[in-house]
Amino acid sequence: MPWDHSPITVYIDNINVPEHYSPTYIKQVENALDYWENGGNRKLKYDPKFSLADTENEADIYIMWVENLEEYAGVKKGVAGIARPYEVNGKYMRVNIILEVGNYQGYSWKQYGDANMLELVKHELGHALGLGHSNDRRDIMYPTYEQKDNIDPLLVNRTRPLIYLFVIVSLILAALSGINWLRYRRKRRVLEDEFL
C-alpha cells in the first residue's frame, strides 16, 4: 500500500480548466473513485477509501485538466493522462493527475467523450494507488486504450436546446397529423352514411 493513511483525499480542480473542459468530467472522476473503492481491477492488495477535499492543499490526489498534455508536461504524442507521485520513504505523500481534454486524430482535434474520460481517470487513479502497467489488454492498467466514443460532451450541451426543440416540434406535428386524420375519418363516415 503506497499510502500510510485512509481515506485518501481527492481534490478535483474544476476551476482552473482549459477551454474544452466539460463539466461532465467531474462525474467521471466520481465514477472512477467508486470503481476503485468497489474492487477496481482486483489487483490491489488493499481496499482504498476516498473522500473529496475542499482545497488543493488538503488533497492527497490532485486532479486537473489541460488542453494539450504534450505541450503542458512534455510527454510523448498520444499520452492522454499522467500520474506524478511524490514519495517519502516509499510512501506516497501526494499524486498529481493531469488529464488531457482531447487530442489530435489525424489533422482534426477531437474532444474526449465521457466514456473515454472515465477510462483515463480509472487508469491514472490506478497509478495513484500504486499499480503499474499491465500486459493484459483487458486490464484497465494496460498502457493504451481503445476510443470508447466520439461524442463531444460540450457539443451535446450546446445543441441540447435544439434537440429539445426538434422533439417538441416533431410531437406537435405528429399530434396535428393525428387530429387531421381523425377529422378526415369522421367526414368520410358522414359522407358514406349520407350517400351509401
PDB file of C-alpha atoms in Angstrom:
ATOM      1  CA  MET A   1       0.000   0.000   0.000  1.00  0.00           C
ATOM      2  CA  PRO A   2       1.663   3.224  -1.079  1.00  0.00           C
ATOM      3  CA  TRP A   3      -0.463   5.382   1.253  1.00  0.00           C
ATOM      4  CA  ASP A   4       0.044   5.391   5.020  1.00  0.00           C
ATOM      5  CA  HIS A   5      -3.482   6.602   5.813  1.00  0.00           C
ATOM      6  CA  SER A   6      -7.119   6.274   4.843  1.00  0.00           C
ATOM      7  CA  PRO A   7      -9.263   7.788   3.458  1.00  0.00           C
ATOM      8  CA  ILE A   8      -7.224   9.184   0.597  1.00  0.00           C
ATOM      9  CA  THR A   9      -8.346  12.750  -0.062  1.00  0.00           C
ATOM     10  CA  VAL A  10      -9.002  13.869  -3.631  1.00  0.00           C
ATOM     11  CA  TYR A  11      -9.329  17.384  -4.991  1.00  0.00           C
ATOM     12  CA  ILE A  12     -10.967  17.769  -8.411  1.00  0.00           C
ATOM     13  CA  ASP A  13      -9.909  21.083  -9.921  1.00  0.00           C
ATOM     14  CA  ASN A  14     -12.925  22.278 -11.873  1.00  0.00           C
ATOM     15  CA  ILE A  15     -11.946  25.948 -11.547  1.00  0.00           C
ATOM     16  CA  ASN A  16      -8.619  26.195 -13.400  1.00  0.00           C
ATOM     17  CA  VAL A  17      -9.798  24.411 -16.514  1.00  0.00           C
ATOM     18  CA  PRO A  18      -8.917  24.654 -20.219  1.00  0.00           C
ATOM     19  CA  GLU A  19     -11.263  25.907 -22.926  1.00  0.00           C
ATOM     20  CA  HIS A  20     -12.581  22.491 -23.957  1.00  0.00           C
ATOM     21  CA  TYR A  21     -13.152  21.163 -20.427  1.00  0.00           C
ATOM     22  CA  SER A  22     -16.577  19.578 -19.956  1.00  0.00           C
ATOM     23  CA  PRO A  23     -18.413  19.852 -16.590  1.00  0.00           C
ATOM     24  CA  THR A  24     -19.468  16.212 -17.095  1.00  0.00           C
ATOM     25  CA  TYR A  25     -15.874  15.129 -16.386  1.00  0.00           C
ATOM     26  CA  ILE A  26     -16.393  15.558 -12.630  1.00  0.00           C
ATOM     27  CA  LYS A  27     -18.982  12.773 -12.692  1.00  0.00           C
ATOM     28  CA  GLN A  28     -16.475  10.543 -14.492  1.00  0.00           C
ATOM     29  CA  VAL A  29     -13.940  11.138 -11.702  1.00  0.00           C
ATOM     30  CA  GLU A  30     -16.578  10.219  -9.109  1.00  0.00           C
ATOM     31  CA  ASN A  31     -17.416   7.057 -11.101  1.00  0.00           C
ATOM     32  CA  ALA A  32     -13.716   6.158 -11.252  1.00  0.00           C
ATOM     33  CA  LEU A  33     -13.349   6.627  -7.490  1.00  0.00           C
ATOM     34  CA  ASP A  34     -16.343   4.307  -6.982  1.00  0.00           C
ATOM     35  CA  TYR A  35     -14.760   1.788  -9.372  1.00  0.00           C
ATOM     36  CA  TRP A  36     -11.601   1.550  -7.250  1.00  0.00           C
ATOM     37  CA  GLU A  37     -13.492   1.579  -3.927  1.00  0.00           C
ATOM     38  CA  ASN A  38     -15.543  -1.368  -5.219  1.00  0.00           C
ATOM     39  CA  GLY A  39     -12.531  -3.516  -6.074  1.00  0.00           C
ATOM     40  CA  GLY A  40     -11.371  -1.997  -9.366  1.00  0.00           C
ATOM     41  CA  ASN A  41      -9.390  -4.482 -11.441  1.00  0.00           C
ATOM     42  CA  ARG A  42      -8.912  -6.793  -8.400  1.00  0.00           C
ATOM     43  CA  LYS A  43      -5.131  -6.254  -8.415  1.00  0.00           C
ATOM     44  CA  LEU A  44      -4.855  -4.066  -5.313  1.00  0.00           C
ATOM     45  CA  LYS A  45      -3.872  -5.742  -2.060  1.00  0.00           C
ATOM     46  CA  TYR A  46      -5.869  -3.213  -0.041  1.00  0.00           C
ATOM     47  CA  ASP A  47      -9.284  -1.555  -0.213  1.00  0.00           C
ATOM     48  CA  PRO A  48      -8.899   2.158  -0.954  1.00  0.00           C
ATOM     49  CA  LYS A  49     -11.335   4.658   0.501  1.00  0.00           C
ATOM     50  CA  PHE A  50     -11.634   8.191  -0.798  1.00  0.00           C
ATOM     51  CA  SER A  51     -13.016  11.479   0.423  1.00  0.00           C
ATOM     52  CA  LEU A  52     -13.271  14.694  -1.548  1.00  0.00           C
ATOM     53  CA  ALA A  53     -11.133  17.610  -0.367  1.00  0.00           C
ATOM     54  CA  ASP A  54     -12.328  21.207  -0.411  1.00  0.00           C
ATOM     55  CA  THR A  55      -8.955  22.667  -1.388  1.00  0.00           C
ATOM     56  CA  GLU A  56      -5.883  21.571  -3.282  1.00  0.00           C
ATOM     57  CA  ASN A  57      -3.737  21.899  -0.130  1.00  0.00           C
ATOM     58  CA  GLU A  58      -5.847  19.301   1.726  1.00  0.00           C
ATOM     59  CA  ALA A  59      -5.600  16.756  -1.087  1.00  0.00           C
ATOM     60  CA  ASP A  60      -3.522  13.610  -1.348  1.00  0.00           C
ATOM     61  CA  ILE A  61      -4.538  13.300  -5.005  1.00  0.00           C
ATOM     62  CA  TYR A  62      -4.935  16.433  -7.108  1.00  0.00           C
ATOM     63  CA  ILE A  63      -6.780  16.009 -10.442  1.00  0.00           C
ATOM     64  CA  MET A  64      -6.579  18.656 -13.135  1.00  0.00           C
ATOM     65  CA  TRP A  65      -7.191  19.003 -16.885  1.00  0.00           C
ATOM     66  CA  VAL A  66      -5.127  20.631 -19.630  1.00  0.00           C
ATOM     67  CA  GLU A  67      -5.810  21.308 -23.291  1.00  0.00           C
ATOM     68  CA  ASN A  68      -2.628  19.653 -24.594  1.00  0.00           C
ATOM     69  CA  LEU A  69      -0.596  17.317 -22.393  1.00  0.00           C
ATOM     70  CA  GLU A  70       2.330  17.202 -24.833  1.00  0.00           C
ATOM     71  CA  GLU A  71       2.813  20.967 -24.546  1.00  0.00           C
ATOM     72  CA  TYR A  72       1.992  21.178 -20.828  1.00  0.00           C
ATOM     73  CA  ALA A  73       4.076  18.286 -19.498  1.00  0.00           C
ATOM     74  CA  GLY A  74       6.388  17.409 -22.371  1.00  0.00           C
ATOM     75  CA  VAL A  75       5.053  13.854 -22.704  1.00  0.00           C
ATOM     76  CA  LYS A  76       5.263  11.890 -25.934  1.00  0.00           C
ATOM     77  CA  LYS A  77       2.490  12.104 -28.509  1.00  0.00           C
ATOM     78  CA  GLY A  78      -0.576  10.016 -27.741  1.00  0.00           C
ATOM     79  CA  VAL A  79      -0.318  10.182 -23.935  1.00  0.00           C
ATOM     80  CA  ALA A  80      -3.676  11.343 -22.600  1.00  0.00           C
ATOM     81  CA  GLY A  81      -3.010  11.362 -18.855  1.00  0.00           C
ATOM     82  CA  ILE A  82      -0.204  11.135 -16.327  1.00  0.00           C
ATOM     83  CA  ALA A  83       0.030  10.475 -12.614  1.00  0.00           C
ATOM     84  CA  ARG A  84       3.013  12.014 -10.827  1.00  0.00           C
ATOM     85  CA  PRO A  85       3.579  10.566  -7.357  1.00  0.00           C
ATOM     86  CA  TYR A  86       5.746  12.330  -4.777  1.00  0.00           C
ATOM     87  CA  GLU A  87       7.210   9.779  -2.356  1.00  0.00           C
ATOM     88  CA  VAL A  88       8.954   9.899   1.004  1.00  0.00           C
ATOM     89  CA  ASN A  89      10.444   6.652   2.354  1.00  0.00           C
ATOM     90  CA  GLY A  90       8.451   4.560  -0.125  1.00  0.00           C
ATOM     91  CA  LYS A  91       5.096   6.117   0.766  1.00  0.00           C
ATOM     92  CA  TYR A  92       3.110   8.498  -1.392  1.00  0.00           C
ATOM     93  CA  MET A  93       2.753  11.983   0.035  1.00  0.00           C
ATOM     94  CA  ARG A  94       0.836  13.339  -2.943  1.00  0.00           C
ATOM     95  CA  VAL A  95      -0.070  12.390  -6.510  1.00  0.00           C
ATOM     96  CA  ASN A  96      -0.851  14.923  -9.223  1.00  0.00           C
ATOM     97  CA  ILE A  97      -3.020  13.547 -12.014  1.00  0.00           C
ATOM     98  CA  ILE A  98      -3.041  15.592 -15.216  1.00  0.00           C
ATOM     99  CA  LEU A  99      -5.584  14.694 -17.881  1.00  0.00           C
ATOM    100  CA  GLU A 100      -5.981  15.937 -21.413  1.00  0.00           C
ATOM    101  CA  VAL A 101      -9.440  17.046 -22.629  1.00  0.00           C
ATOM    102  CA  GLY A 102      -8.865  15.891 -26.194  1.00  0.00           C
ATOM    103  CA  ASN A 103      -6.248  15.163 -28.798  1.00  0.00           C
ATOM    104  CA  TYR A 104      -5.470  15.381 -32.483  1.00  0.00           C
ATOM    105  CA  GLN A 105      -6.724  12.459 -34.545  1.00  0.00           C
ATOM    106  CA  GLY A 106      -5.246  12.984 -37.957  1.00  0.00           C
ATOM    107  CA  TYR A 107      -5.489  16.705 -38.645  1.00  0.00           C
ATOM    108  CA  SER A 108      -8.570  17.408 -36.559  1.00  0.00           C
ATOM    109  CA  TRP A 109      -8.775  17.913 -32.825  1.00  0.00           C
ATOM    110  CA  LYS A 110     -11.295  15.651 -31.022  1.00  0.00           C
ATOM    111  CA  GLN A 111     -12.834  16.239 -27.620  1.00  0.00           C
ATOM    112  CA  TYR A 112     -12.755  13.218 -25.272  1.00  0.00           C
ATOM    113  CA  GLY A 113     -16.246  11.991 -24.514  1.00  0.00           C
ATOM    114  CA  ASP A 114     -17.343  10.888 -21.060  1.00  0.00           C
ATOM    115  CA  ALA A 115     -16.640   7.183 -21.658  1.00  0.00           C
ATOM    116  CA  ASN A 116     -13.073   7.984 -22.730  1.00  0.00           C
ATOM    117  CA  MET A 117     -12.564  10.278 -19.767  1.00  0.00           C
ATOM    118  CA  LEU A 118     -13.815   7.605 -17.388  1.00  0.00           C
ATOM    119  CA  GLU A 119     -11.236   5.133 -18.748  1.00  0.00           C
ATOM    120  CA  LEU A 120      -8.453   7.727 -18.492  1.00  0.00           C
ATOM    121  CA  VAL A 121      -9.315   8.609 -14.893  1.00  0.00           C
ATOM    122  CA  LYS A 122      -9.591   4.946 -13.845  1.00  0.00           C
ATOM    123  CA  HIS A 123      -6.166   4.242 -15.344  1.00  0.00           C
ATOM    124  CA  GLU A 124      -4.422   7.223 -13.748  1.00  0.00           C
ATOM    125  CA  LEU A 125      -6.089   6.575 -10.381  1.00  0.00           C
ATOM    126  CA  GLY A 126      -4.714   3.033 -10.626  1.00  0.00           C
ATOM    127  CA  HIS A 127      -1.214   4.553 -10.785  1.00  0.00           C
ATOM    128  CA  ALA A 128      -2.075   6.849  -7.866  1.00  0.00           C
ATOM    129  CA  LEU A 129      -2.987   3.713  -5.890  1.00  0.00           C
ATOM    130  CA  GLY A 130       0.369   2.104  -6.630  1.00  0.00           C
ATOM    131  CA  LEU A 131      -0.318  -0.025  -9.696  1.00  0.00           C
ATOM    132  CA  GLY A 132       1.979  -0.152 -12.695  1.00  0.00           C
ATOM    133  CA  HIS A 133       1.105  -1.014 -16.266  1.00  0.00           C
ATOM    134  CA  SER A 134      -0.353  -4.409 -17.172  1.00  0.00           C
ATOM    135  CA  ASN A 135       0.367  -6.683 -20.146  1.00  0.00           C
ATOM    136  CA  ASP A 136      -3.301  -7.747 -20.255  1.00  0.00           C
ATOM    137  CA  ARG A 137      -5.133  -5.732 -22.911  1.00  0.00           C
ATOM    138  CA  ARG A 138      -8.420  -6.151 -20.985  1.00  0.00           C
ATOM    139  CA  ASP A 139      -6.967  -4.682 -17.791  1.00  0.00           C
ATOM    140  CA  ILE A 140      -7.633  -1.001 -17.070  1.00  0.00           C
ATOM    141  CA  MET A 141      -3.898  -0.665 -16.384  1.00  0.00           C
ATOM    142  CA  TYR A 142      -2.913  -1.624 -19.924  1.00  0.00           C
ATOM    143  CA  PRO A 143      -0.915   1.383 -21.218  1.00  0.00           C
ATOM    144  CA  THR A 144      -3.160   2.182 -24.193  1.00  0.00           C
ATOM    145  CA  TYR A 145      -6.897   2.125 -24.618  1.00  0.00           C
ATOM    146  CA  GLU A 146      -9.498   1.929 -27.345  1.00  0.00           C
ATOM    147  CA  GLN A 147     -11.553   5.042 -28.027  1.00  0.00           C
ATOM    148  CA  LYS A 148     -14.898   4.380 -26.352  1.00  0.00           C
ATOM    149  CA  ASP A 149     -16.922   7.090 -28.017  1.00  0.00           C
ATOM    150  CA  ASN A 150     -16.609  10.181 -30.121  1.00  0.00           C
ATOM    151  CA  ILE A 151     -19.433  12.117 -28.506  1.00  0.00           C
ATOM    152  CA  ASP A 152     -18.264  15.604 -27.682  1.00  0.00           C
ATOM    153  CA  PRO A 153     -19.943  16.474 -24.347  1.00  0.00           C
ATOM    154  CA  LEU A 154     -19.578  20.213 -24.977  1.00  0.00           C
ATOM    155  CA  LEU A 155     -21.270  19.881 -28.362  1.00  0.00           C
ATOM    156  CA  VAL A 156     -24.109  17.928 -26.749  1.00  0.00           C
ATOM    157  CA  ASN A 157     -24.548  20.697 -24.157  1.00  0.00           C
ATOM    158  CA  ARG A 158     -24.575  23.398 -26.830  1.00  0.00           C
ATOM    159  CA  THR A 159     -27.055  21.560 -29.059  1.00  0.00           C
ATOM    160  CA  ARG A 160     -29.345  20.262 -26.299  1.00  0.00           C
ATOM    161  CA  PRO A 161     -31.848  23.155 -26.710  1.00  0.00           C
ATOM    162  CA  LEU A 162     -32.031  22.449 -30.456  1.00  0.00           C
ATOM    163  CA  ILE A 163     -32.606  18.751 -29.779  1.00  0.00           C
ATOM    164  CA  TYR A 164     -35.422  19.588 -27.344  1.00  0.00           C
ATOM    165  CA  LEU A 165     -36.943  21.997 -29.880  1.00  0.00           C
ATOM    166  CA  PHE A 166     -36.777  19.334 -32.602  1.00  0.00           C
ATOM    167  CA  VAL A 167     -38.500  16.778 -30.329  1.00  0.00           C
ATOM    168  CA  ILE A 168     -41.249  19.257 -29.350  1.00  0.00           C
ATOM    169  CA  VAL A 169     -41.870  20.291 -32.977  1.00  0.00           C
ATOM    170  CA  SER A 170     -41.958  16.616 -34.019  1.00  0.00           C
ATOM    171  CA  LEU A 171     -44.506  15.828 -31.307  1.00  0.00           C
ATOM    172  CA  ILE A 172     -46.670  18.795 -32.312  1.00  0.00           C
ATOM    173  CA  LEU A 173     -46.574  17.764 -35.981  1.00  0.00           C
ATOM    174  CA  ALA A 174     -47.420  14.174 -35.082  1.00  0.00           C
ATOM    175  CA  ALA A 175     -50.353  15.382 -32.957  1.00  0.00           C
ATOM    176  CA  LEU A 176     -51.651  17.653 -35.718  1.00  0.00           C
ATOM    177  CA  SER A 177     -51.336  14.834 -38.237  1.00  0.00           C
ATOM    178  CA  GLY A 178     -53.318  12.548 -35.917  1.00  0.00           C
ATOM    179  CA  ILE A 179     -56.027  15.188 -35.428  1.00  0.00           C
ATOM    180  CA  ASN A 180     -56.310  15.745 -39.190  1.00  0.00           C
ATOM    181  CA  TRP A 181     -56.572  12.005 -39.770  1.00  0.00           C
ATOM    182  CA  LEU A 182     -59.407  11.744 -37.214  1.00  0.00           C
ATOM    183  CA  ARG A 183     -61.246  14.715 -38.815  1.00  0.00           C
ATOM    184  CA  TYR A 184     -60.858  13.166 -42.271  1.00  0.00           C
ATOM    185  CA  ARG A 185     -62.141   9.811 -40.990  1.00  0.00           C
ATOM    186  CA  ARG A 186     -65.161  11.480 -39.357  1.00  0.00           C
ATOM    187  CA  LYS A 187     -66.010  13.406 -42.577  1.00  0.00           C
ATOM    188  CA  ARG A 188     -65.672  10.232 -44.626  1.00  0.00           C
ATOM    189  CA  ARG A 189     -68.085   8.358 -42.329  1.00  0.00           C
ATOM    190  CA  VAL A 190     -70.613  11.190 -42.602  1.00  0.00           C
ATOM    191  CA  LEU A 191     -70.362  11.106 -46.403  1.00  0.00           C
ATOM    192  CA  GLU A 192     -70.589   7.286 -46.506  1.00  0.00           C
ATOM    193  CA  ASP A 193     -73.678   7.330 -44.283  1.00  0.00           C
ATOM    194  CA  GLU A 194     -75.271  10.078 -46.366  1.00  0.00           C
ATOM    195  CA  PHE A 195     -74.633   8.603 -49.821  1.00  0.00           C
ATOM    196  CA  LEU A 196     -74.386   4.873 -49.228  1.00  0.00           C
TER     197      LEU A 196
END
